[in-house]
mmCIF file of C-alpha atoms and ligand atoms in Angstrom:
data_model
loop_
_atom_site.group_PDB
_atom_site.id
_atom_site.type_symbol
_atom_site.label_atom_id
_atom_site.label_comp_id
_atom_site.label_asym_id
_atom_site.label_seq_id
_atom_site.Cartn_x
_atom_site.Cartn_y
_atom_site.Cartn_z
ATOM 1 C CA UNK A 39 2.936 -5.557 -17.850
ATOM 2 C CA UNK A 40 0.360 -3.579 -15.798
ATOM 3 C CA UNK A 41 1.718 -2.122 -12.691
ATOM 4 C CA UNK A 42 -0.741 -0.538 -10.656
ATOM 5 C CA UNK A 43 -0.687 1.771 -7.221
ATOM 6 C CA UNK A 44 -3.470 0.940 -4.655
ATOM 7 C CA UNK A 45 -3.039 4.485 -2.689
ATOM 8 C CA UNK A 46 -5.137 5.606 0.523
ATOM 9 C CA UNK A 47 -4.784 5.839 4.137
ATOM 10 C CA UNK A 48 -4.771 2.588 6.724
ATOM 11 C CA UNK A 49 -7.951 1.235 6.759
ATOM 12 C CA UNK A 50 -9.306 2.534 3.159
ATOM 13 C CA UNK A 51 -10.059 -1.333 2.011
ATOM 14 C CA UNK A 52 -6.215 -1.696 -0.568
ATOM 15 C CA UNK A 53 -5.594 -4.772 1.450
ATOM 16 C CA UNK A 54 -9.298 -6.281 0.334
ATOM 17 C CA UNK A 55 -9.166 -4.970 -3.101
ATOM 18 C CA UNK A 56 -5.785 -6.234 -4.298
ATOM 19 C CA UNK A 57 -7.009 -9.748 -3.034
ATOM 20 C CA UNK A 58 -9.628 -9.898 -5.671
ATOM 21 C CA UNK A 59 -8.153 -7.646 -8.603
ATOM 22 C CA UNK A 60 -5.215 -9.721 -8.248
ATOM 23 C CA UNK A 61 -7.260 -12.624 -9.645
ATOM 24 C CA UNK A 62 -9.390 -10.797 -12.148
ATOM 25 C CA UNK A 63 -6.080 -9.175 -13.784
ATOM 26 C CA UNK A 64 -3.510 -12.048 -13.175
ATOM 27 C CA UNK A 65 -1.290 -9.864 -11.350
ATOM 28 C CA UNK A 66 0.969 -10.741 -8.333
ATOM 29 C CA UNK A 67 -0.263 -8.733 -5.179
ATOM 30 C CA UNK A 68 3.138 -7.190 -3.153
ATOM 31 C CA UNK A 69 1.619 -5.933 0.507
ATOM 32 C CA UNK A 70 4.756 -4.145 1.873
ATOM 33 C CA UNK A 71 3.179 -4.825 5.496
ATOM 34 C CA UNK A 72 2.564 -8.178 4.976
ATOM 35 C CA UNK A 73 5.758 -9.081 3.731
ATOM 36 C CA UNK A 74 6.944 -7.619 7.230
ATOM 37 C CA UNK A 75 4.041 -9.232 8.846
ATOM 38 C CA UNK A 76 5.570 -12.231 7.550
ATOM 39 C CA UNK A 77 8.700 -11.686 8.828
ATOM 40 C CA UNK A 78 7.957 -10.473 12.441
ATOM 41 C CA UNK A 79 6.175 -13.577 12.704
ATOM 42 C CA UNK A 80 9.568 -15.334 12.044
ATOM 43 C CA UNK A 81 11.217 -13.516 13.853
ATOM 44 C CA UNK A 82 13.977 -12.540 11.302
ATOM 45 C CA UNK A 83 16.422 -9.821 11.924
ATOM 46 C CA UNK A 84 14.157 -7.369 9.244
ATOM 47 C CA UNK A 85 11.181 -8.455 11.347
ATOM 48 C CA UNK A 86 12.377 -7.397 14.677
ATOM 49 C CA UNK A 87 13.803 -4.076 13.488
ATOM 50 C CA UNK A 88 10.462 -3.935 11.641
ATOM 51 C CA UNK A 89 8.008 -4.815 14.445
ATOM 52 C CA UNK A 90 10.141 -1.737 16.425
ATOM 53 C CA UNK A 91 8.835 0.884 14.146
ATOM 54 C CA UNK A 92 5.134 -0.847 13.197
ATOM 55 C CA UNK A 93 4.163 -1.511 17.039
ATOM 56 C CA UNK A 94 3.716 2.943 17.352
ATOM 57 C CA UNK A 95 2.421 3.434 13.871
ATOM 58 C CA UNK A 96 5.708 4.453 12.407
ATOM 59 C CA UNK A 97 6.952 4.086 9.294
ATOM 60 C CA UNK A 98 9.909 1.713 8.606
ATOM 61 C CA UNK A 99 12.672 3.556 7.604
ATOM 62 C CA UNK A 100 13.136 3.892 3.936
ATOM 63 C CA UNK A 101 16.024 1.634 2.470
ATOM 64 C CA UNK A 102 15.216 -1.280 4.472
ATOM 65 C CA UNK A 103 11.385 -1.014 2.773
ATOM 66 C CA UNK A 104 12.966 -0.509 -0.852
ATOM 67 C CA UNK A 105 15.247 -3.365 -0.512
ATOM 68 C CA UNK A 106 12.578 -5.510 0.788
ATOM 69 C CA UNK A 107 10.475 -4.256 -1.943
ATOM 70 C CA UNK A 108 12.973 -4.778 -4.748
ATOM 71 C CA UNK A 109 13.497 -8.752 -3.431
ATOM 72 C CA UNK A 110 9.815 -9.494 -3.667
ATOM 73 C CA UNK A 111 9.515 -7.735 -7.357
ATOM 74 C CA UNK A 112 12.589 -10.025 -8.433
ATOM 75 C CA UNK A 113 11.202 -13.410 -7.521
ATOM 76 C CA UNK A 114 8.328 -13.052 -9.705
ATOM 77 C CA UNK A 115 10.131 -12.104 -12.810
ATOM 78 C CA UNK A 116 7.688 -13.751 -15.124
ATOM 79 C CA UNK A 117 4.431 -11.690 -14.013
ATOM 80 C CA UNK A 118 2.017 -10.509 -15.756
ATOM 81 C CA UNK A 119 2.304 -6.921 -13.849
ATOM 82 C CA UNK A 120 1.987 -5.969 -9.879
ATOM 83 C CA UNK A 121 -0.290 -4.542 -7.425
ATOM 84 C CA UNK A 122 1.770 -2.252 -4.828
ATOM 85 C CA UNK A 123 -0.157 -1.995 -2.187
ATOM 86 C CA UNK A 124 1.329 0.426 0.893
ATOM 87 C CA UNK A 125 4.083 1.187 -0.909
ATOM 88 C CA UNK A 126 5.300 3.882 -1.900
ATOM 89 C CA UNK A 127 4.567 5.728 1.179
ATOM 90 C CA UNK A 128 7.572 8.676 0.708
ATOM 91 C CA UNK A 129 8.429 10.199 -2.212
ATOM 92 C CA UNK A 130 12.083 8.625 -2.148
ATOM 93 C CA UNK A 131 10.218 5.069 -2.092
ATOM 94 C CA UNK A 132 8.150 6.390 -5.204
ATOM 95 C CA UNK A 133 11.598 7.520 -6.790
ATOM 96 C CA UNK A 134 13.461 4.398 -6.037
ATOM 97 C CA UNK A 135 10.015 2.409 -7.591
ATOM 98 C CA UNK A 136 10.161 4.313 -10.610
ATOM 99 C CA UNK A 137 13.969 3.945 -11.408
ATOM 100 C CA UNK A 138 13.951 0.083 -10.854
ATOM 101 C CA UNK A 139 10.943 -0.223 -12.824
ATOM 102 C CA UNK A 140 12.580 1.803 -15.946
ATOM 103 C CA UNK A 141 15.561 0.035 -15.403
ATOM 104 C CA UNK A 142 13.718 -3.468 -16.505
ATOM 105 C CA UNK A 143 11.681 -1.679 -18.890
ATOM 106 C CA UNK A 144 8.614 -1.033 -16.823
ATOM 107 C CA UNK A 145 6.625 2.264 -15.425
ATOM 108 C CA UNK A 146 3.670 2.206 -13.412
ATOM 109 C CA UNK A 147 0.470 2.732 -15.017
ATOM 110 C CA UNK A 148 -1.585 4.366 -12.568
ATOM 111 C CA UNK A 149 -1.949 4.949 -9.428
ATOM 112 C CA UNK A 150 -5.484 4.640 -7.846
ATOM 113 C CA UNK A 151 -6.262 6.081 -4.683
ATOM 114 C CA UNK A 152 -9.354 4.710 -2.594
ATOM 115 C CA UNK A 153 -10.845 8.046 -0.682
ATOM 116 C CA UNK A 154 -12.417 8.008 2.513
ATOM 117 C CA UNK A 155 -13.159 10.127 5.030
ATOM 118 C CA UNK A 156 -11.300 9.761 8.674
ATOM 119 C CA UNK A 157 -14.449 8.607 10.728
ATOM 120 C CA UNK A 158 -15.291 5.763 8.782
ATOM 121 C CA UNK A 159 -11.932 4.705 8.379
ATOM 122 C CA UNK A 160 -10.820 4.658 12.354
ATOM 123 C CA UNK A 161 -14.027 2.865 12.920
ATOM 124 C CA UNK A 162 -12.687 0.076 10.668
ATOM 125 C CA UNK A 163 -9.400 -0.080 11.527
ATOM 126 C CA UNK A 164 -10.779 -0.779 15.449
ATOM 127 C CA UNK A 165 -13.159 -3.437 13.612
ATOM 128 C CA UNK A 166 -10.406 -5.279 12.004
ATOM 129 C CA UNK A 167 -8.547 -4.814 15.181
ATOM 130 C CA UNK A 168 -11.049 -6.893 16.655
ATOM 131 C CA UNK A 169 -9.826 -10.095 15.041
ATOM 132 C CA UNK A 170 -6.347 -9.200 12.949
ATOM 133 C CA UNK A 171 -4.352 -9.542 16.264
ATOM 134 C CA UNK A 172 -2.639 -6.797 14.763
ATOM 135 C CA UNK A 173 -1.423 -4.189 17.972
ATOM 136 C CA UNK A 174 -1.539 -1.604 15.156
ATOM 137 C CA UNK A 175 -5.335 -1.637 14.709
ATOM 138 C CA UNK A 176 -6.060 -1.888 18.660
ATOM 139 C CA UNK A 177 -5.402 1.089 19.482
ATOM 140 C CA UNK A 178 -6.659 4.437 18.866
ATOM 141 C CA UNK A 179 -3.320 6.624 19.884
ATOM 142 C CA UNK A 180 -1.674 4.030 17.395
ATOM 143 C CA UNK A 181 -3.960 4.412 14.749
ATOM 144 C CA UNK A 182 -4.158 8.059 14.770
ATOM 145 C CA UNK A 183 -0.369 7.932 14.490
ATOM 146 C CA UNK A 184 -0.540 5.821 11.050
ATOM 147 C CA UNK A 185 -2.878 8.855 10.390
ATOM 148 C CA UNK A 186 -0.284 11.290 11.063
ATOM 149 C CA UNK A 187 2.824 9.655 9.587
ATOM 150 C CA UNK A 188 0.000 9.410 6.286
ATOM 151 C CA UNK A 189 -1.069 13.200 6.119
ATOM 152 C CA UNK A 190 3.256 14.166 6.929
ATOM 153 C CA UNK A 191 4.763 11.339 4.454
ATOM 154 C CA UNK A 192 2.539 9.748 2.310
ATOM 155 C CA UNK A 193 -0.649 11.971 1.024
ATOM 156 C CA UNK A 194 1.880 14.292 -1.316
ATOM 157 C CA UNK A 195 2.871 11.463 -3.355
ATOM 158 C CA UNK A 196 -0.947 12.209 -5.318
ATOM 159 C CA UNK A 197 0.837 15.028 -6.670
ATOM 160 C CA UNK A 198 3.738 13.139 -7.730
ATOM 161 C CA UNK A 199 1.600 10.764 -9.535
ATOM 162 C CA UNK A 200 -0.871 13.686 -10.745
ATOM 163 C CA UNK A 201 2.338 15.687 -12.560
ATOM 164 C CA UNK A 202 3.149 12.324 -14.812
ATOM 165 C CA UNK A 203 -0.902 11.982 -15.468
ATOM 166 C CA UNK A 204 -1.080 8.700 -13.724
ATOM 167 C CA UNK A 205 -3.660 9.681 -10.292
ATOM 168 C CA UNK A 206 -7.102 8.153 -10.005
ATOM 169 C CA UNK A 207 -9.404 9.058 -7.179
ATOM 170 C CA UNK A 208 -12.077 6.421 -6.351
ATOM 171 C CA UNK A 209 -14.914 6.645 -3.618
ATOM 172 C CA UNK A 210 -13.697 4.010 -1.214
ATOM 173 C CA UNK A 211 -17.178 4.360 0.659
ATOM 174 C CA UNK A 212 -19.775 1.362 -0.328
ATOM 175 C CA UNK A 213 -20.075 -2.596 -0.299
ATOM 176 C CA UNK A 214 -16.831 -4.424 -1.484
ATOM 177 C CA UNK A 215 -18.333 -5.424 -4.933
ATOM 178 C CA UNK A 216 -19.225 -1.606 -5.939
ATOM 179 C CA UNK A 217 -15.583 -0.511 -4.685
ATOM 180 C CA UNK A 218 -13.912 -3.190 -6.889
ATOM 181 C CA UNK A 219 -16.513 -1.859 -9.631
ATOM 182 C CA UNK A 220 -15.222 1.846 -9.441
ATOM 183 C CA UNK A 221 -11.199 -0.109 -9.340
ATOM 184 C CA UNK A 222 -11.790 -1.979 -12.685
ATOM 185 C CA UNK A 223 -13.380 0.921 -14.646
ATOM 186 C CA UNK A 224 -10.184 2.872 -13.682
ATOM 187 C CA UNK A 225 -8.182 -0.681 -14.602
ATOM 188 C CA UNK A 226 -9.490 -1.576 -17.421
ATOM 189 C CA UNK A 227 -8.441 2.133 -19.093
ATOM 190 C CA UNK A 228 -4.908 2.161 -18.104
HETATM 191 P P1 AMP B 415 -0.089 -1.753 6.332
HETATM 192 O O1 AMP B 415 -0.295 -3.210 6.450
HETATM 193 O O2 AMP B 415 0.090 -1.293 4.912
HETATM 194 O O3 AMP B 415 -1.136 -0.935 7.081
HETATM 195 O O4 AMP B 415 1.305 -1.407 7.046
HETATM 196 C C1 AMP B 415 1.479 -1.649 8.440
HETATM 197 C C2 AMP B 415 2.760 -0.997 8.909
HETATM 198 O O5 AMP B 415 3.889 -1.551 8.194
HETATM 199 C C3 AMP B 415 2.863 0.511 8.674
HETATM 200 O O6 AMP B 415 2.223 1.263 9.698
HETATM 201 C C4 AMP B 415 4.372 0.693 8.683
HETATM 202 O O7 AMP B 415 4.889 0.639 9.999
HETATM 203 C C5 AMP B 415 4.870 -0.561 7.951
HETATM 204 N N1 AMP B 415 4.957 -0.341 6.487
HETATM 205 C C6 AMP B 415 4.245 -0.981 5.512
HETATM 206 N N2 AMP B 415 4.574 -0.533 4.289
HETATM 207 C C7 AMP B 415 5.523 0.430 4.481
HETATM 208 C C8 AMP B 415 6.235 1.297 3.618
HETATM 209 N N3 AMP B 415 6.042 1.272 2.281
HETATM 210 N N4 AMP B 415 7.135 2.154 4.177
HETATM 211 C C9 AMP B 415 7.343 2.189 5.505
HETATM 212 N N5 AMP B 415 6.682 1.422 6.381
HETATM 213 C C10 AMP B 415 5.772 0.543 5.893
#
């Protein structure tokens, strides 16, 4: 199996990327916020407590995400490998992800983080917000928030990945067919 990170802040292109590596490498895409996405839009009890914490720019809490996580791993038991994108975004999801995966025998093979800098990415994030219909994106206040809870919760887990060898910064500036370029270099080595 090849199990692979997409890492970076909202708006650094994972969600574009996994849609087309996920084709090139045969590997099931797992988009922690659209799986709750999913389930705001029907309206199931882990959407509504979901749509509570994604409506500021918060993170869900923790064990909800890893169970959620865990369910959408175990229905594709056959795959060739994964592409985790937004998750892990705390260093107990990256734990949790790491002991389920050596419990079937798996690891991840690298994590690949797409790097770019704040301006450019707010200006996409309102540009997506434009037609996503996602309250998330509209809103500058909101979106500086998914910053924050990023640079508090998420950034450190490079250095988890970078102590087991397994980080690999990409320039997530350029057209869509360079960036997936730079990703299958990186890919194509693990
Ligand atoms: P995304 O689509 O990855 O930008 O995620 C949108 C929102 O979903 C985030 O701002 C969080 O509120 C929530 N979310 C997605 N993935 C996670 C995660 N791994 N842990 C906690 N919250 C998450």
């Amino acid at each position: 199996m090849k199990n692979i990170v997409l890492f970076g802040p909202p708006g650094a292109g994972k969600g574009t990327q996994a849609d087309i590596l996920k084709h090139k490498y045969n590997l099931i895409h797992i988009s922690t916020g659209d799986v709750f996405r999913y389930n705001i839009k029907n309206e199931t009890d882990l959407g509504i407590l979901a749509k509570s914490y994604m409506d500021h720019g918060d993170l869900v809490p923790d064990e909800v995400t890893i169970d959620m996580l865990k369910a959408e791993v175990n229905k594709n038991a056959n795959a060739n490998g994964f592409i985790f994108d937004g998750f892990p975004r705390t260093e107990s999801q990256a734990k949790a992800l790491d002991d389920f995966l050596l419990k079937k025998g798996e690891t991840i093979n690298g994590m690949i983080a797409l790097e770019v800098p704040d301006e450019v990415l707010i200006k996409r994030l309102l540009n997506r917000g434009l037609t996503s219909g996602r309250p998330d994106d509209q809103d500058e206040n909101k979106i500086r928030n998914r910053f924050k809870e990023y640079q508090t919760k998420t950034a450190i887990l490079q250095y988890y990945f970078q102590e087991q060898n397994k980080y690999y910064g990409v320039n997530g500036v350029g057209s869509i067919d360079e960036i997936s370029e730079r990703l299958s270099n990186v890919i194509n080595n693990l």
